[in-house]
XYZ file of C-alpha atoms in Angstrom:
580
model
C 146.792 124.537 167.590
C 143.710 126.494 166.407
C 145.714 128.404 163.825
C 147.012 125.286 162.032
C 143.922 124.632 159.800
C 143.969 128.272 158.665
C 147.694 128.093 157.861
C 147.167 124.877 155.956
C 144.295 126.424 153.982
C 146.369 129.527 153.147
C 149.229 127.293 152.024
C 146.902 125.350 149.707
C 145.551 128.594 148.267
C 149.075 129.892 147.575
C 150.004 126.623 145.857
C 146.822 126.762 143.806
C 147.393 130.368 142.768
C 150.949 129.603 141.706
C 149.733 126.790 139.443
C 149.131 128.363 136.022
C 147.556 125.258 134.487
C 143.905 125.661 133.400
C 141.607 124.289 136.086
C 138.688 122.054 135.085
C 136.090 120.515 137.392
C 134.201 117.304 136.610
C 131.076 116.129 138.469
C 129.429 112.718 138.141
C 128.296 109.560 139.886
C 128.739 106.809 137.291
C 131.588 105.442 135.187
C 131.532 108.447 132.828
C 133.097 110.725 135.469
C 136.096 108.393 135.871
C 136.595 107.902 132.141
C 136.266 111.641 131.492
C 138.931 112.378 134.113
C 141.190 109.857 132.380
C 140.669 111.604 129.041
C 141.509 114.984 130.557
C 144.721 113.599 132.049
C 145.751 112.555 128.538
C 144.871 115.923 126.966
C 147.410 117.663 124.744
C 147.902 120.398 127.363
C 148.530 120.134 131.099
C 145.421 120.617 133.237
C 144.583 120.888 136.907
C 141.667 118.488 137.411
C 139.178 118.295 140.271
C 136.521 115.580 140.447
C 133.381 115.922 142.577
C 131.409 112.741 143.305
C 128.574 111.840 145.701
C 129.480 109.700 148.723
C 127.814 106.610 147.245
C 128.969 105.647 143.749
C 127.660 102.985 141.400
C 129.466 99.630 141.655
C 130.741 99.945 138.071
C 132.762 103.116 138.855
C 136.492 102.248 139.057
C 138.566 103.188 142.080
C 139.893 106.762 141.968
C 143.142 105.960 143.776
C 145.144 105.623 140.574
C 143.812 108.997 139.345
C 144.770 110.611 142.645
C 148.274 109.269 142.160
C 148.352 111.067 138.795
C 147.463 114.426 140.312
C 143.658 114.456 140.193
C 141.956 115.971 143.211
C 138.853 114.008 144.241
C 136.313 115.372 146.719
C 132.876 114.098 147.748
C 129.734 116.160 148.135
C 126.195 115.021 148.851
C 124.833 118.001 146.899
C 126.201 120.053 143.997
C 125.688 123.553 145.354
C 127.687 126.758 145.860
C 129.455 125.341 148.916
C 130.653 122.252 147.039
C 131.855 124.319 144.082
C 133.728 126.788 146.295
C 135.439 123.894 148.070
C 136.436 122.528 144.666
C 137.968 125.879 143.721
C 135.547 126.600 140.899
C 136.200 130.344 141.127
C 138.649 131.108 138.349
C 138.245 127.681 136.727
C 138.294 127.343 132.941
C 135.571 124.743 132.624
C 132.989 122.619 134.435
C 131.598 119.291 133.206
C 128.324 118.220 134.837
C 127.965 114.533 133.986
C 125.415 113.399 136.567
C 122.844 110.920 135.153
C 119.935 113.264 135.963
C 118.960 116.243 133.813
C 117.490 118.276 136.668
C 120.500 117.703 138.933
C 122.827 118.924 136.178
C 120.687 121.981 135.442
C 120.445 122.956 139.110
C 124.210 122.494 139.515
C 124.859 124.674 136.464
C 122.788 127.496 137.955
C 124.667 127.189 141.261
C 128.011 127.144 139.449
C 127.169 130.329 137.568
C 126.773 132.175 140.858
C 130.273 131.048 141.901
C 132.038 131.623 138.564
C 130.150 133.377 135.796
C 132.891 133.140 133.174
C 133.588 129.480 132.565
C 132.934 126.832 129.959
C 129.968 124.592 130.863
C 129.451 121.078 129.515
C 126.136 119.519 130.551
C 125.003 115.937 130.165
C 121.357 115.919 129.089
C 119.059 113.068 128.064
C 115.968 115.105 127.127
C 116.526 116.630 123.679
C 113.944 119.407 123.954
C 115.268 120.491 127.338
C 118.828 120.496 126.024
C 117.971 122.972 123.261
C 116.481 125.410 125.762
C 119.244 125.005 128.348
C 121.884 126.133 125.863
C 120.260 129.578 125.745
C 120.592 130.067 129.504
C 124.376 130.176 129.516
C 126.815 132.213 127.454
C 129.366 129.439 126.926
C 127.664 126.075 127.147
C 127.698 122.719 125.372
C 124.922 120.198 125.975
C 125.792 116.584 125.143
C 123.966 113.280 125.284
C 126.091 110.202 125.890
C 123.285 108.093 124.416
C 123.360 110.098 121.178
C 127.127 109.858 120.885
C 127.369 106.137 121.620
C 124.535 105.134 119.288
C 126.466 105.397 115.975
C 129.139 103.001 117.226
C 126.552 100.352 118.156
C 124.614 100.831 114.911
C 127.781 100.641 112.835
C 128.798 97.415 114.577
C 125.329 95.933 114.035
C 125.469 96.719 110.310
C 129.018 95.403 109.969
C 130.648 98.766 109.266
C 134.290 99.332 110.144
C 133.567 102.680 111.827
C 130.476 104.707 112.718
C 130.075 106.850 109.604
C 126.695 108.293 110.423
C 125.203 110.637 112.988
C 121.828 112.064 113.932
C 121.143 115.786 114.206
C 117.875 117.715 114.432
C 115.752 114.638 113.739
C 117.729 113.450 110.684
C 120.234 110.632 110.296
C 123.134 111.450 107.978
C 125.596 108.851 106.719
C 128.554 108.427 104.358
C 128.057 106.527 101.125
C 128.953 106.529 97.426
C 127.026 108.964 95.296
C 125.777 106.092 93.116
C 124.345 104.349 96.192
C 122.511 107.388 97.566
C 118.821 107.704 96.781
C 117.690 110.597 94.597
C 117.402 113.842 96.503
C 119.174 112.584 99.641
C 122.703 113.908 99.008
C 123.563 116.656 101.487
C 127.224 117.312 100.707
C 130.099 115.830 98.650
C 132.938 114.664 100.893
C 135.574 113.548 98.376
C 136.386 114.010 94.705
C 138.960 112.353 92.466
C 141.262 114.961 90.943
C 144.155 114.870 88.507
C 147.085 112.671 89.377
C 144.931 110.174 91.267
C 144.652 112.445 94.272
C 141.591 112.714 96.499
C 140.193 116.145 97.283
C 138.366 116.386 100.601
C 135.288 118.641 100.891
C 135.279 119.599 97.204
C 132.874 121.975 95.512
C 129.440 120.715 94.528
C 130.434 120.347 90.867
C 133.677 118.434 91.485
C 132.440 115.111 92.928
C 131.887 112.192 90.567
C 129.506 109.226 90.848
C 132.007 106.999 92.680
C 133.044 109.603 95.229
C 131.873 109.735 98.835
C 128.975 111.953 99.851
C 127.103 112.780 103.030
C 123.494 111.668 102.522
C 120.311 111.536 104.534
C 118.958 108.135 105.547
C 115.244 107.985 104.751
C 114.689 104.241 104.835
C 111.498 104.247 106.892
C 108.822 106.727 107.795
C 107.388 107.046 111.282
C 103.982 108.104 110.010
C 100.887 106.408 111.414
C 99.790 105.155 107.988
C 103.105 103.404 107.432
C 102.939 101.916 110.910
C 99.432 100.567 110.278
C 100.489 99.044 106.947
C 103.463 97.379 108.570
C 101.283 95.950 111.337
C 98.915 94.662 108.636
C 101.749 92.855 106.869
C 102.854 91.426 110.182
C 99.369 90.072 110.905
C 99.150 88.463 107.467
C 102.431 86.694 108.128
C 101.182 85.524 111.536
C 102.437 82.133 112.642
C 99.456 80.325 114.184
C 101.647 77.870 116.016
C 103.440 80.745 117.761
C 100.123 82.489 118.395
C 98.824 79.316 120.080
C 101.900 79.225 122.339
C 101.363 82.821 123.387
C 97.595 82.553 123.812
C 97.341 79.385 125.926
C 99.070 78.724 129.222
C 100.675 75.339 129.893
C 98.326 74.428 132.751
C 95.257 75.281 130.705
C 96.543 73.290 127.754
C 97.149 70.230 129.974
C 93.635 70.458 131.473
C 92.022 70.748 128.041
C 94.126 67.851 126.759
C 93.125 65.550 129.652
C 89.426 66.407 129.231
C 89.581 65.776 125.475
C 91.373 62.439 126.001
C 88.744 61.267 128.502
C 85.979 62.357 126.149
C 87.428 60.454 123.199
C 88.113 57.285 125.235
C 84.711 57.272 126.957
C 82.944 58.021 123.676
C 84.671 55.090 121.984
C 83.671 52.696 124.786
C 80.071 53.951 124.858
C 79.490 53.593 121.128
C 81.026 50.126 121.086
C 78.813 48.702 123.845
C 75.561 50.337 122.786
C 75.367 48.749 119.365
C 76.014 51.995 117.467
C 77.464 51.470 114.002
C 79.037 54.061 111.741
C 81.294 57.052 112.344
C 78.558 59.704 112.278
C 76.368 57.855 114.758
C 79.359 57.554 117.132
C 80.054 61.305 116.931
C 76.347 62.057 117.325
C 75.941 59.949 120.482
C 79.230 61.188 122.003
C 78.578 64.900 121.486
C 75.003 64.760 122.777
C 76.217 62.964 125.891
C 78.989 65.535 126.377
C 76.563 68.441 126.358
C 74.318 66.698 128.878
C 71.567 65.464 126.560
C 71.874 61.751 127.460
C 69.054 59.837 129.196
C 69.311 57.287 132.005
C 69.604 53.778 130.510
C 69.197 51.198 133.342
C 69.138 48.294 130.879
C 72.589 49.003 129.388
C 75.582 46.923 130.253
C 77.613 48.228 133.250
C 80.606 49.104 131.097
C 78.443 51.212 128.791
C 76.853 52.943 131.802
C 80.325 53.682 133.223
C 81.449 55.108 129.901
C 78.300 57.215 129.715
C 78.921 58.521 133.248
C 82.595 59.355 132.535
C 81.633 61.002 129.287
C 78.990 63.180 130.944
C 81.367 64.252 133.735
C 84.164 64.927 131.236
C 81.748 67.008 129.213
C 80.859 69.084 132.247
C 84.591 69.891 132.695
C 85.443 70.174 128.992
C 82.962 72.865 128.006
C 84.117 75.541 130.484
C 87.753 74.619 129.807
C 87.261 75.119 126.079
C 85.462 78.403 126.729
C 88.266 79.571 129.026
C 90.926 78.518 126.541
C 89.231 80.354 123.678
C 88.638 83.550 125.661
C 92.100 83.526 127.229
C 93.791 82.716 123.954
C 91.940 85.369 121.961
C 92.610 88.092 124.526
C 96.261 87.211 125.032
C 96.917 86.753 121.342
C 95.295 90.077 120.477
C 97.259 91.907 123.170
C 100.500 90.224 122.188
C 99.881 90.920 118.514
C 99.166 94.587 119.204
C 102.455 94.808 121.101
C 104.223 93.038 118.269
C 105.013 89.913 120.278
C 103.289 87.547 117.860
C 104.607 87.739 114.330
C 105.739 85.570 111.510
C 109.300 84.397 111.109
C 111.627 87.354 110.546
C 114.882 87.165 108.607
C 117.816 89.522 108.089
C 116.617 91.721 110.947
C 118.364 93.094 114.024
C 117.334 91.929 117.482
C 117.650 94.837 119.904
C 117.679 94.176 123.659
C 117.023 97.197 125.872
C 114.822 100.172 125.024
C 116.266 102.812 127.326
C 117.988 106.002 126.191
C 120.655 104.275 124.094
C 118.358 101.531 122.808
C 115.696 104.004 121.687
C 118.223 105.974 119.638
C 119.589 102.773 118.091
C 116.031 101.773 117.193
C 115.414 105.077 115.417
C 118.675 105.013 113.480
C 118.287 101.409 112.352
C 114.765 102.268 111.257
C 116.130 105.263 109.313
C 118.456 102.876 107.492
C 115.530 100.662 106.511
C 116.577 97.770 108.771
C 113.870 95.584 110.347
C 114.186 95.556 114.144
C 112.647 93.230 116.717
C 113.056 94.729 120.200
C 113.066 93.088 123.623
C 112.636 94.798 126.983
C 111.581 93.503 130.361
C 109.550 96.657 131.100
C 106.329 97.195 129.123
C 106.544 100.942 129.800
C 110.153 101.397 128.704
C 110.858 104.600 126.802
C 111.454 102.859 123.477
C 108.289 100.728 123.565
C 106.129 103.684 122.551
C 108.630 104.645 119.836
C 108.553 101.103 118.446
C 104.750 101.187 118.391
C 104.815 104.492 116.498
C 107.190 102.980 113.962
C 105.131 99.786 113.685
C 108.025 97.632 114.900
C 107.440 94.519 117.053
C 108.373 94.520 120.742
C 108.656 91.485 122.989
C 108.134 92.193 126.674
C 110.295 89.597 128.380
C 113.638 88.648 129.883
C 116.331 88.612 127.205
C 118.565 86.434 129.387
C 116.148 83.545 128.709
C 116.815 81.532 125.564
C 113.103 81.206 124.726
C 112.736 84.988 124.616
C 115.523 85.230 122.064
C 113.977 82.415 120.019
C 110.683 84.301 119.986
C 112.569 87.182 118.348
C 113.785 84.815 115.559
C 117.391 84.904 116.730
C 118.183 82.015 114.375
C 117.540 84.130 111.283
C 118.620 87.634 112.370
C 121.631 89.491 111.011
C 122.835 90.841 114.373
C 122.046 91.020 118.068
C 122.494 94.379 119.822
C 122.330 94.150 123.628
C 122.249 97.538 125.371
C 120.137 97.115 128.509
C 121.322 98.659 131.785
C 122.017 95.283 133.421
C 125.456 93.824 132.671
C 124.407 90.319 133.793
C 121.378 90.277 131.478
C 123.456 91.661 128.613
C 126.141 89.026 128.954
C 123.658 86.155 129.360
C 121.724 87.262 126.280
C 124.926 87.501 124.257
C 126.121 84.050 125.337
C 122.710 82.430 124.681
C 122.688 83.955 121.203
C 126.248 82.858 120.488
C 125.359 79.329 121.645
C 122.388 79.287 119.261
C 124.458 80.644 116.347
C 128.225 80.680 116.473
C 128.438 83.005 113.447
C 126.029 85.616 114.812
C 127.244 89.212 115.012
C 126.843 90.250 118.647
C 127.126 93.871 119.792
C 127.307 94.088 123.565
C 127.161 97.012 125.980
C 128.865 96.670 129.334
C 129.334 99.444 131.877
C 132.768 98.340 133.108
C 135.221 99.081 130.291
C 137.907 96.680 131.511
C 135.321 93.924 131.843
C 134.025 94.769 128.356
C 137.495 94.435 126.849
C 138.075 91.057 128.512
C 134.658 89.754 127.439
C 135.373 90.775 123.854
C 138.691 88.893 123.882
C 137.489 85.740 125.654
C 134.051 85.279 124.097
C 134.843 86.737 120.650
C 132.074 89.328 120.861
C 132.186 91.609 117.841
C 132.062 94.786 119.887
C 131.962 94.943 123.642
C 132.372 98.497 124.845
C 131.100 100.739 127.576
C 129.154 103.891 126.765
C 131.441 106.029 128.971
C 134.486 104.865 127.023
C 132.783 105.749 123.745
C 131.611 109.181 124.928
C 134.341 110.486 127.224
C 136.525 111.829 124.353
C 133.642 113.967 123.086
C 132.926 115.330 126.571
C 136.608 116.151 127.024
C 136.771 117.869 123.634
C 133.640 119.892 124.412
C 135.104 120.963 127.763
C 138.375 122.133 126.243
C 137.050 123.410 122.919
C 133.793 124.352 121.248
C 131.115 121.788 120.551
C 131.807 119.113 117.949
C 128.680 117.179 116.978
C 130.370 114.233 115.256
C 133.575 113.031 113.642
C 133.520 111.486 110.164
C 136.543 109.395 109.108
C 137.068 109.877 105.356
C 140.076 108.283 103.663
C 142.993 109.314 105.915
C 141.275 112.438 107.155
C 138.970 113.163 110.072
C 136.185 115.602 109.230
C 134.422 117.396 112.061
C 130.729 118.203 112.182
C 130.317 121.306 114.330
C 127.735 123.965 115.136
C 129.318 127.435 115.194
C 127.370 130.348 116.665
C 127.764 133.853 115.233
C 128.522 136.438 117.914
C 127.868 140.155 117.775
C 130.521 142.335 116.082
C 132.330 139.291 114.719
C 133.561 139.033 111.141
C 130.454 137.000 110.278
C 127.966 139.417 111.847
C 126.136 140.913 108.867
C 128.052 138.771 106.335
C 126.349 136.461 103.823
C 126.274 132.736 104.580
C 128.389 132.131 101.470
C 131.397 133.511 103.364
C 131.264 130.489 105.670
C 131.138 127.904 102.860
C 134.689 127.302 101.605
C 135.443 124.207 99.469
C 138.368 122.057 100.703
C 138.061 123.697 104.146
C 134.541 124.071 105.608
C 131.192 123.310 103.978
C 127.789 124.414 105.262
C 125.113 121.720 105.607
C 122.477 123.525 107.716
C 121.766 126.529 109.887
C 119.505 127.507 112.748
C 118.317 131.101 113.099
C 118.769 132.840 116.444
C 116.019 131.932 118.899
C 114.602 129.209 116.630
C 114.563 125.413 117.029
C 113.785 124.710 113.366
C 116.849 123.775 111.302
C 117.103 124.904 107.666
C 118.789 122.086 105.753
C 118.964 124.037 102.498
C 119.882 127.577 103.587
C 120.186 130.322 100.983
C 123.903 131.265 100.628
C 122.825 134.917 100.229
C 121.242 134.934 103.690
C 122.723 137.596 105.971
C 123.975 136.199 109.263
C 122.952 137.773 112.578
C 124.179 137.337 116.151
C 122.892 134.080 117.630
C 122.601 132.320 114.271
C 124.074 128.815 114.394
C 125.794 127.433 111.303
C 126.332 123.666 111.040
C 129.407 122.764 108.993
C 131.499 119.787 107.973
C 135.078 120.981 108.175
C 138.684 120.010 108.441
C 140.373 120.923 111.703
C 142.141 123.968 110.284
C 138.972 125.122 108.549
C 136.928 124.806 111.728
C 139.545 126.710 113.703
C 139.469 129.553 111.180
C 135.658 129.593 111.178
C 135.517 129.836 114.955
C 137.841 132.837 114.826
C 135.582 134.474 112.257
C 132.502 133.847 114.386
C 133.988 135.028 117.675
C 136.734 137.595 117.053
C 135.730 141.278 117.033
C 136.069 143.109 113.773
C 139.477 144.640 113.219
C 138.009 147.933 112.021
C 136.219 148.537 115.336
C 138.280 150.461 117.811
C 138.568 149.658 121.538
């Protein structure tokens, strides 16, 4: 009957309106959307979850049937527009996570979503850092996250042999946890622990409480990205150049065989000619041979036939040898120079990290390892990969080649490296590179990225890979937390506590509007490490505590959970002395 679809729709709307659980919508096309939905199912409060996916999903995305059985509504839409969001019931929803792997798609979807529901929490996945900073200003309640940025600390920590990722990158700086005695002068940002009476540990103490053995948050300044430093590093690399490796790079196999055959014929024919022409002495033999090679020999009808044959072979071999030598020299010089400029030809490295894959995640890993002063040799199959230019700016060598081939790994000195980090976007290449490296060195620390989390777990168990995780599994908890709460930049495990790094924005008429920055900084609860003025991109890492806060100012703090909760209330709640 024609009225049945309408009745069914009205029934669904009544059921939806009677459900008082907060409604969240998640959009994505890769494994992150599935993992994020899983995290939301396990949240500490009941949620009504709707997932929007395109008709064609990546092969690594798990089947949604088990999520449907747990109450998740899954719909497909070829385009994230107003129609798709209305069908998903976005009107009245509490939050929307846009986790598509394309910045422009997510931004366009966010603008469409705002026209459907203007009052909801937005969480956007963004790869471009500069764009992310500007996008945040377009929406009143918005968090912009990068899965590459969040996953990087875990891979770096595994490469360096740390138990947990105790460092993070914010506003162009890498911050990490260390002992005060191990931090370089002038790099300490904040004390994290202090030993107090009775053998107790105070977390987030005052600046004057921490001792030399206590933990601090410090800035990693191991390497500079300046052009002068890069040039000096390239100079050191050239001085350590291995000529045997340069010869392998600069001469092809076919050319080497042709030159070798021509040289062998020249030597053999020269020996025969000098023997049967009555030449005595080494110099005379070389003299006669070389002149014949370059075509300066005369016709000698009175010579013995064997000498004439040797002379003929020697002349013909010389005709072939000279252009071959010229080709070999030109080809070798050009290829060696190009390879050396790209960093492919270098001396034997030791105690370095071999990094495979220079995409979004690989580029961030490269920067953070460089910040920690670790030598990195990178491999990528694409010469125009995003991280290749970054490596060149840092003066770090890059090998353009297939990491699944054992010879490519040997060229990166896999035998003497401290760790192999494989984070390309191809699971097959990643696994082959890891297994080749493990075959070459059974004790090598291998850090492997795989898109399928279940596959990653099984690979880690079977092949004894040090860490084998998927980026979605590493990042989904942060996306879920950002969707349900305010933005948390990083989590720092300290002793038995978990400290949160968060950026809190001051709103108009809040308790912090017009208050000095010192009101935010509270030892044992929340400590200020930086701030960003309203409308500015520059971050002040040493803000004056007497500075008066204004609406739109963003304060970056390291806080305990209770301290962060109290700070958010201060920054958002209207003043009690203001009526209505």
